[in-house]
């Protein structure tokens, strides 16, 4: 039995001129499509962290419940006049994340034609067999193979990271344009590479559902690059990091991404925590 719920679906839609638009719609969601995230790693079975469509709530800290204490224990203790402690931020759920993403998606018409993004729930829904075909249908309508960059927010185990598809429509790699994937993660201590098997299954299904000519062997060889980017300070910042990754990447990324130029600007000193705080203050004012 399906339940009727008002949900905000952010769909990458082709408006006829290859410009990406945002479509809001009401949709019927099967209870089987709800995403049940992991419980505490201590093994206690409490209530799963879900909403009507699998939106991640802020009741579960980012991946490690005691991460903040671990990070703080490694820092040198300083007096209050030497270091100002950052104010803890509420963790973003998928609804608020989507609203912020729409608001920062303000770039030139050319970039909007060359880039698109997935709804933050699509990857999580894809992981459920009952929802996989529906997600692949949505992606097929997004025409991602005509885009230079496709941003795929991922939320798994209560943690946000960002996957970027680069030049997926290219049939061959050249010195100036490389078909590859980037995984930007602000919590390297959680081992971002653990997502690679699921990401590769996801990508393979996207190619096959879109009737692309690439063989399974070719698709399996698409590089997955994980640059060393700035790291979060507590268990709530990961969603804000992903939004800031998207904003800065679109501002700085070259028209043609090449393996020879990697990692470009994506380094540990890409931006400071102060830069992130100012960005978050701007998000707060948008709300």
mmCIF file of C-alpha atoms in Angstrom:
data_model
loop_
_atom_site.group_PDB
_atom_site.id
_atom_site.type_symbol
_atom_site.label_atom_id
_atom_site.label_comp_id
_atom_site.label_asym_id
_atom_site.label_seq_id
_atom_site.Cartn_x
_atom_site.Cartn_y
_atom_site.Cartn_z
ATOM 1 C CA UNK A 1 0.000 0.000 0.000
ATOM 2 C CA UNK A 2 1.365 3.399 -0.955
ATOM 3 C CA UNK A 3 1.131 6.469 1.227
ATOM 4 C CA UNK A 4 0.538 9.895 -0.217
ATOM 5 C CA UNK A 5 3.041 12.442 0.998
ATOM 6 C CA UNK A 6 4.051 15.901 -0.035
ATOM 7 C CA UNK A 7 7.732 15.619 -0.846
ATOM 8 C CA UNK A 8 10.136 17.967 -2.551
ATOM 9 C CA UNK A 9 11.789 16.182 -5.442
ATOM 10 C CA UNK A 10 14.619 18.047 -7.132
ATOM 11 C CA UNK A 11 14.817 16.688 -10.648
ATOM 12 C CA UNK A 12 17.338 17.644 -13.287
ATOM 13 C CA UNK A 13 15.091 18.334 -16.255
ATOM 14 C CA UNK A 14 15.822 19.240 -19.849
ATOM 15 C CA UNK A 15 13.745 22.247 -20.866
ATOM 16 C CA UNK A 16 14.309 21.781 -24.574
ATOM 17 C CA UNK A 17 17.397 23.949 -24.811
ATOM 18 C CA UNK A 18 19.570 21.638 -22.699
ATOM 19 C CA UNK A 19 19.246 24.023 -19.780
ATOM 20 C CA UNK A 20 18.848 22.319 -16.458
ATOM 21 C CA UNK A 21 15.784 23.267 -14.488
ATOM 22 C CA UNK A 22 14.440 22.327 -11.099
ATOM 23 C CA UNK A 23 11.116 20.564 -10.938
ATOM 24 C CA UNK A 24 9.094 20.332 -7.741
ATOM 25 C CA UNK A 25 6.384 17.746 -7.587
ATOM 26 C CA UNK A 26 4.179 15.754 -5.256
ATOM 27 C CA UNK A 27 4.856 12.082 -5.463
ATOM 28 C CA UNK A 28 3.556 8.831 -4.058
ATOM 29 C CA UNK A 29 6.202 7.043 -2.067
ATOM 30 C CA UNK A 30 6.084 3.363 -1.269
ATOM 31 C CA UNK A 31 6.993 2.529 2.320
ATOM 32 C CA UNK A 32 9.520 0.070 0.892
ATOM 33 C CA UNK A 33 11.407 3.018 -0.607
ATOM 34 C CA UNK A 34 12.092 4.558 2.758
ATOM 35 C CA UNK A 35 15.737 4.515 3.666
ATOM 36 C CA UNK A 36 16.672 2.975 6.981
ATOM 37 C CA UNK A 37 20.093 4.192 8.029
ATOM 38 C CA UNK A 38 22.417 2.415 10.377
ATOM 39 C CA UNK A 39 21.870 2.517 14.086
ATOM 40 C CA UNK A 40 24.562 3.459 16.529
ATOM 41 C CA UNK A 41 27.787 1.564 15.899
ATOM 42 C CA UNK A 42 27.517 0.296 19.467
ATOM 43 C CA UNK A 43 24.843 -2.071 18.206
ATOM 44 C CA UNK A 44 21.822 -0.728 20.092
ATOM 45 C CA UNK A 45 18.603 -0.972 18.152
ATOM 46 C CA UNK A 46 16.895 2.358 18.553
ATOM 47 C CA UNK A 47 14.542 4.013 16.115
ATOM 48 C CA UNK A 48 15.950 4.215 12.542
ATOM 49 C CA UNK A 49 16.803 7.687 11.341
ATOM 50 C CA UNK A 50 14.382 8.279 8.469
ATOM 51 C CA UNK A 51 11.691 10.571 7.198
ATOM 52 C CA UNK A 52 8.918 9.931 4.707
ATOM 53 C CA UNK A 53 11.254 9.440 1.742
ATOM 54 C CA UNK A 54 14.451 8.529 3.524
ATOM 55 C CA UNK A 55 15.577 12.053 4.287
ATOM 56 C CA UNK A 56 18.365 12.034 6.831
ATOM 57 C CA UNK A 57 17.397 13.742 10.051
ATOM 58 C CA UNK A 58 19.806 15.436 12.405
ATOM 59 C CA UNK A 59 19.240 12.986 15.246
ATOM 60 C CA UNK A 60 22.240 10.891 14.237
ATOM 61 C CA UNK A 61 25.653 12.595 14.256
ATOM 62 C CA UNK A 62 27.895 12.216 11.256
ATOM 63 C CA UNK A 63 29.019 8.580 10.928
ATOM 64 C CA UNK A 64 30.822 8.378 14.264
ATOM 65 C CA UNK A 65 28.789 9.401 17.280
ATOM 66 C CA UNK A 66 31.870 10.318 19.274
ATOM 67 C CA UNK A 67 33.886 11.774 16.404
ATOM 68 C CA UNK A 68 33.854 15.284 17.862
ATOM 69 C CA UNK A 69 35.417 14.087 21.116
ATOM 70 C CA UNK A 70 38.091 12.141 19.208
ATOM 71 C CA UNK A 71 39.031 15.127 17.070
ATOM 72 C CA UNK A 72 39.123 17.466 20.047
ATOM 73 C CA UNK A 73 41.313 15.061 22.016
ATOM 74 C CA UNK A 74 43.954 15.296 19.284
ATOM 75 C CA UNK A 75 44.055 19.065 19.329
ATOM 76 C CA UNK A 76 46.406 21.028 21.543
ATOM 77 C CA UNK A 77 44.518 22.700 24.308
ATOM 78 C CA UNK A 78 44.559 26.445 24.014
ATOM 79 C CA UNK A 79 43.146 29.190 26.174
ATOM 80 C CA UNK A 80 40.006 31.009 25.119
ATOM 81 C CA UNK A 81 41.951 34.069 23.986
ATOM 82 C CA UNK A 82 44.131 31.926 21.686
ATOM 83 C CA UNK A 83 41.393 29.966 19.990
ATOM 84 C CA UNK A 84 37.721 30.747 19.590
ATOM 85 C CA UNK A 85 35.637 27.605 19.586
ATOM 86 C CA UNK A 86 33.275 27.393 16.631
ATOM 87 C CA UNK A 87 29.581 27.307 17.379
ATOM 88 C CA UNK A 88 28.096 23.861 16.815
ATOM 89 C CA UNK A 89 25.830 23.711 13.777
ATOM 90 C CA UNK A 90 22.712 21.701 13.329
ATOM 91 C CA UNK A 91 23.205 18.889 10.857
ATOM 92 C CA UNK A 92 21.446 19.359 7.518
ATOM 93 C CA UNK A 93 18.631 17.028 6.561
ATOM 94 C CA UNK A 94 17.981 16.310 2.880
ATOM 95 C CA UNK A 95 15.100 18.780 2.657
ATOM 96 C CA UNK A 96 17.106 21.764 3.892
ATOM 97 C CA UNK A 97 20.127 20.625 1.883
ATOM 98 C CA UNK A 98 18.023 20.683 -1.289
ATOM 99 C CA UNK A 99 16.687 24.160 -0.559
ATOM 100 C CA UNK A 100 20.194 25.528 -0.029
ATOM 101 C CA UNK A 101 21.493 23.805 -3.160
ATOM 102 C CA UNK A 102 18.795 25.413 -5.286
ATOM 103 C CA UNK A 103 19.712 28.824 -3.887
ATOM 104 C CA UNK A 104 23.459 28.531 -4.502
ATOM 105 C CA UNK A 105 22.874 27.111 -7.993
ATOM 106 C CA UNK A 106 23.234 30.568 -9.504
ATOM 107 C CA UNK A 107 25.820 30.556 -12.239
ATOM 108 C CA UNK A 108 26.136 31.679 -15.846
ATOM 109 C CA UNK A 109 23.801 30.182 -18.428
ATOM 110 C CA UNK A 110 26.756 28.409 -20.030
ATOM 111 C CA UNK A 111 27.684 26.623 -16.809
ATOM 112 C CA UNK A 112 24.073 25.721 -16.137
ATOM 113 C CA UNK A 113 23.899 24.059 -19.544
ATOM 114 C CA UNK A 114 27.098 22.120 -18.934
ATOM 115 C CA UNK A 115 26.375 20.980 -15.375
ATOM 116 C CA UNK A 116 23.592 19.350 -13.406
ATOM 117 C CA UNK A 117 22.992 17.724 -10.030
ATOM 118 C CA UNK A 118 21.088 14.774 -8.602
ATOM 119 C CA UNK A 119 18.633 14.937 -5.757
ATOM 120 C CA UNK A 120 20.413 14.051 -2.526
ATOM 121 C CA UNK A 121 18.144 11.019 -1.998
ATOM 122 C CA UNK A 122 18.733 9.326 -5.337
ATOM 123 C CA UNK A 123 21.860 7.389 -4.379
ATOM 124 C CA UNK A 124 20.295 6.190 -1.123
ATOM 125 C CA UNK A 125 17.092 5.172 -2.905
ATOM 126 C CA UNK A 126 19.115 3.376 -5.575
ATOM 127 C CA UNK A 127 20.553 1.123 -2.875
ATOM 128 C CA UNK A 128 17.068 -0.282 -2.271
ATOM 129 C CA UNK A 129 16.076 -2.927 -4.818
ATOM 130 C CA UNK A 130 12.458 -1.766 -4.720
ATOM 131 C CA UNK A 131 13.447 1.760 -5.818
ATOM 132 C CA UNK A 132 16.432 1.122 -8.099
ATOM 133 C CA UNK A 133 14.558 1.105 -11.429
ATOM 134 C CA UNK A 134 12.687 4.281 -10.566
ATOM 135 C CA UNK A 135 15.913 6.129 -9.747
ATOM 136 C CA UNK A 136 17.561 4.988 -12.989
ATOM 137 C CA UNK A 137 14.537 6.275 -14.915
ATOM 138 C CA UNK A 138 14.867 9.690 -13.259
ATOM 139 C CA UNK A 139 18.578 9.785 -14.103
ATOM 140 C CA UNK A 140 17.965 8.829 -17.727
ATOM 141 C CA UNK A 141 15.681 11.863 -18.093
ATOM 142 C CA UNK A 142 18.449 14.127 -16.785
ATOM 143 C CA UNK A 143 20.597 13.650 -19.943
ATOM 144 C CA UNK A 144 23.810 13.507 -17.938
ATOM 145 C CA UNK A 145 25.946 12.358 -20.886
ATOM 146 C CA UNK A 146 25.644 15.801 -22.457
ATOM 147 C CA UNK A 147 27.075 17.440 -19.319
ATOM 148 C CA UNK A 148 30.664 18.197 -18.402
ATOM 149 C CA UNK A 149 30.020 17.794 -14.664
ATOM 150 C CA UNK A 150 27.295 16.007 -12.727
ATOM 151 C CA UNK A 151 27.120 16.524 -8.953
ATOM 152 C CA UNK A 152 25.868 13.561 -6.928
ATOM 153 C CA UNK A 153 25.366 14.314 -3.220
ATOM 154 C CA UNK A 154 25.656 11.084 -1.236
ATOM 155 C CA UNK A 155 24.340 10.485 2.252
ATOM 156 C CA UNK A 156 25.174 7.082 3.732
ATOM 157 C CA UNK A 157 25.507 6.006 7.356
ATOM 158 C CA UNK A 158 24.497 9.478 8.472
ATOM 159 C CA UNK A 159 27.375 11.125 6.572
ATOM 160 C CA UNK A 160 27.396 13.433 3.535
ATOM 161 C CA UNK A 161 29.981 13.289 0.746
ATOM 162 C CA UNK A 162 30.075 14.494 -2.859
ATOM 163 C CA UNK A 163 30.544 12.416 -5.998
ATOM 164 C CA UNK A 164 31.225 14.235 -9.274
ATOM 165 C CA UNK A 165 30.955 12.646 -12.721
ATOM 166 C CA UNK A 166 33.355 14.321 -15.159
ATOM 167 C CA UNK A 167 32.817 14.091 -18.934
ATOM 168 C CA UNK A 168 30.770 10.885 -18.797
ATOM 169 C CA UNK A 169 29.682 11.433 -22.390
ATOM 170 C CA UNK A 170 33.217 11.234 -23.738
ATOM 171 C CA UNK A 171 33.882 8.098 -25.759
ATOM 172 C CA UNK A 172 37.666 8.270 -25.385
ATOM 173 C CA UNK A 173 40.108 9.921 -23.016
ATOM 174 C CA UNK A 174 42.289 12.709 -24.376
ATOM 175 C CA UNK A 175 45.074 14.812 -22.911
ATOM 176 C CA UNK A 176 42.702 17.724 -22.365
ATOM 177 C CA UNK A 177 39.482 15.954 -21.300
ATOM 178 C CA UNK A 178 39.290 12.896 -19.031
ATOM 179 C CA UNK A 179 36.278 10.772 -18.166
ATOM 180 C CA UNK A 180 36.573 10.173 -14.434
ATOM 181 C CA UNK A 181 34.871 10.411 -11.049
ATOM 182 C CA UNK A 182 35.784 12.554 -8.062
ATOM 183 C CA UNK A 183 34.784 11.723 -4.494
ATOM 184 C CA UNK A 184 35.103 14.670 -2.121
ATOM 185 C CA UNK A 185 34.828 13.691 1.534
ATOM 186 C CA UNK A 186 35.392 15.906 4.568
ATOM 187 C CA UNK A 187 35.852 12.854 6.806
ATOM 188 C CA UNK A 188 38.850 10.977 5.448
ATOM 189 C CA UNK A 189 39.213 9.066 8.730
ATOM 190 C CA UNK A 190 36.016 7.171 7.803
ATOM 191 C CA UNK A 191 37.674 5.762 4.643
ATOM 192 C CA UNK A 192 35.769 7.208 1.634
ATOM 193 C CA UNK A 193 37.013 4.322 -0.526
ATOM 194 C CA UNK A 194 34.507 2.056 1.257
ATOM 195 C CA UNK A 195 31.825 3.477 -1.069
ATOM 196 C CA UNK A 196 33.614 2.480 -4.271
ATOM 197 C CA UNK A 197 31.883 -0.905 -4.865
ATOM 198 C CA UNK A 198 28.435 0.662 -4.614
ATOM 199 C CA UNK A 199 29.454 3.671 -6.683
ATOM 200 C CA UNK A 200 30.741 1.433 -9.461
ATOM 201 C CA UNK A 201 27.523 -0.621 -9.487
ATOM 202 C CA UNK A 202 25.580 2.642 -9.615
ATOM 203 C CA UNK A 203 27.608 3.944 -12.556
ATOM 204 C CA UNK A 204 27.373 0.666 -14.458
ATOM 205 C CA UNK A 205 23.590 0.628 -14.083
ATOM 206 C CA UNK A 206 23.361 4.259 -15.225
ATOM 207 C CA UNK A 207 25.278 3.485 -18.419
ATOM 208 C CA UNK A 208 23.289 0.337 -19.131
ATOM 209 C CA UNK A 209 19.916 1.950 -18.380
ATOM 210 C CA UNK A 210 20.799 4.747 -20.811
ATOM 211 C CA UNK A 211 21.641 2.256 -23.603
ATOM 212 C CA UNK A 212 25.181 3.531 -23.904
ATOM 213 C CA UNK A 213 27.657 1.665 -26.164
ATOM 214 C CA UNK A 214 30.398 1.373 -23.522
ATOM 215 C CA UNK A 215 31.178 -2.160 -22.388
ATOM 216 C CA UNK A 216 31.216 -3.248 -18.761
ATOM 217 C CA UNK A 217 35.015 -3.498 -18.945
ATOM 218 C CA UNK A 218 35.393 0.104 -20.128
ATOM 219 C CA UNK A 219 33.017 1.404 -17.462
ATOM 220 C CA UNK A 220 34.852 -0.483 -14.726
ATOM 221 C CA UNK A 221 38.064 1.336 -15.699
ATOM 222 C CA UNK A 222 36.696 4.847 -15.144
ATOM 223 C CA UNK A 223 39.053 6.281 -12.495
ATOM 224 C CA UNK A 224 37.647 7.157 -9.070
ATOM 225 C CA UNK A 225 39.817 9.923 -7.640
ATOM 226 C CA UNK A 226 39.690 10.963 -3.984
ATOM 227 C CA UNK A 227 41.528 14.259 -3.474
ATOM 228 C CA UNK A 228 42.716 15.373 -0.044
ATOM 229 C CA UNK A 229 40.338 18.193 0.810
ATOM 230 C CA UNK A 230 39.757 20.257 3.998
ATOM 231 C CA UNK A 231 38.304 18.225 6.859
ATOM 232 C CA UNK A 232 35.337 18.834 9.141
ATOM 233 C CA UNK A 233 35.729 19.719 12.808
ATOM 234 C CA UNK A 234 32.718 17.938 14.262
ATOM 235 C CA UNK A 235 29.944 15.497 13.431
ATOM 236 C CA UNK A 236 27.519 18.018 11.959
ATOM 237 C CA UNK A 237 29.457 19.882 9.273
ATOM 238 C CA UNK A 238 29.518 17.315 6.456
ATOM 239 C CA UNK A 239 26.390 18.608 4.668
ATOM 240 C CA UNK A 240 27.709 22.173 4.687
ATOM 241 C CA UNK A 241 31.032 20.947 3.335
ATOM 242 C CA UNK A 242 29.273 19.271 0.395
ATOM 243 C CA UNK A 243 27.386 22.468 -0.440
ATOM 244 C CA UNK A 244 30.616 24.478 -0.277
ATOM 245 C CA UNK A 245 32.431 21.884 -2.406
ATOM 246 C CA UNK A 246 29.768 22.317 -5.093
ATOM 247 C CA UNK A 247 29.844 26.105 -5.013
ATOM 248 C CA UNK A 248 33.642 26.359 -5.176
ATOM 249 C CA UNK A 249 34.054 23.590 -7.732
ATOM 250 C CA UNK A 250 31.657 25.292 -10.143
ATOM 251 C CA UNK A 251 33.508 28.572 -9.677
ATOM 252 C CA UNK A 252 36.994 27.125 -10.197
ATOM 253 C CA UNK A 253 36.685 24.011 -12.354
ATOM 254 C CA UNK A 254 38.156 24.149 -15.861
ATOM 255 C CA UNK A 255 35.905 23.710 -18.876
ATOM 256 C CA UNK A 256 37.797 20.502 -19.658
ATOM 257 C CA UNK A 257 38.855 18.342 -16.706
ATOM 258 C CA UNK A 258 42.103 16.494 -17.336
ATOM 259 C CA UNK A 259 43.898 13.832 -15.320
ATOM 260 C CA UNK A 260 47.123 15.673 -16.072
ATOM 261 C CA UNK A 261 45.900 18.719 -14.158
ATOM 262 C CA UNK A 262 44.570 16.754 -11.162
ATOM 263 C CA UNK A 263 44.103 17.614 -8.310
ATOM 264 C CA UNK A 264 43.871 21.227 -9.525
ATOM 265 C CA UNK A 265 42.580 23.331 -6.593
ATOM 266 C CA UNK A 266 41.299 20.345 -4.562
ATOM 267 C CA UNK A 267 43.918 20.254 -1.823
ATOM 268 C CA UNK A 268 44.057 20.374 1.961
ATOM 269 C CA UNK A 269 44.447 24.157 1.859
ATOM 270 C CA UNK A 270 41.664 24.658 -0.708
ATOM 271 C CA UNK A 271 39.791 26.832 1.800
ATOM 272 C CA UNK A 272 39.892 27.605 5.515
ATOM 273 C CA UNK A 273 37.362 26.857 8.206
ATOM 274 C CA UNK A 274 36.793 30.586 8.451
ATOM 275 C CA UNK A 275 35.794 30.598 4.759
ATOM 276 C CA UNK A 276 33.352 27.782 5.447
ATOM 277 C CA UNK A 277 31.887 29.603 8.451
ATOM 278 C CA UNK A 278 31.217 32.707 6.343
ATOM 279 C CA UNK A 279 29.577 30.547 3.696
ATOM 280 C CA UNK A 280 27.361 28.911 6.347
ATOM 281 C CA UNK A 281 26.375 32.311 7.708
ATOM 282 C CA UNK A 282 25.270 33.206 4.204
ATOM 283 C CA UNK A 283 23.184 30.012 4.047
ATOM 284 C CA UNK A 284 21.569 30.901 7.355
ATOM 285 C CA UNK A 285 20.580 34.294 6.002
ATOM 286 C CA UNK A 286 18.996 32.605 2.967
ATOM 287 C CA UNK A 287 16.697 30.640 5.227
#
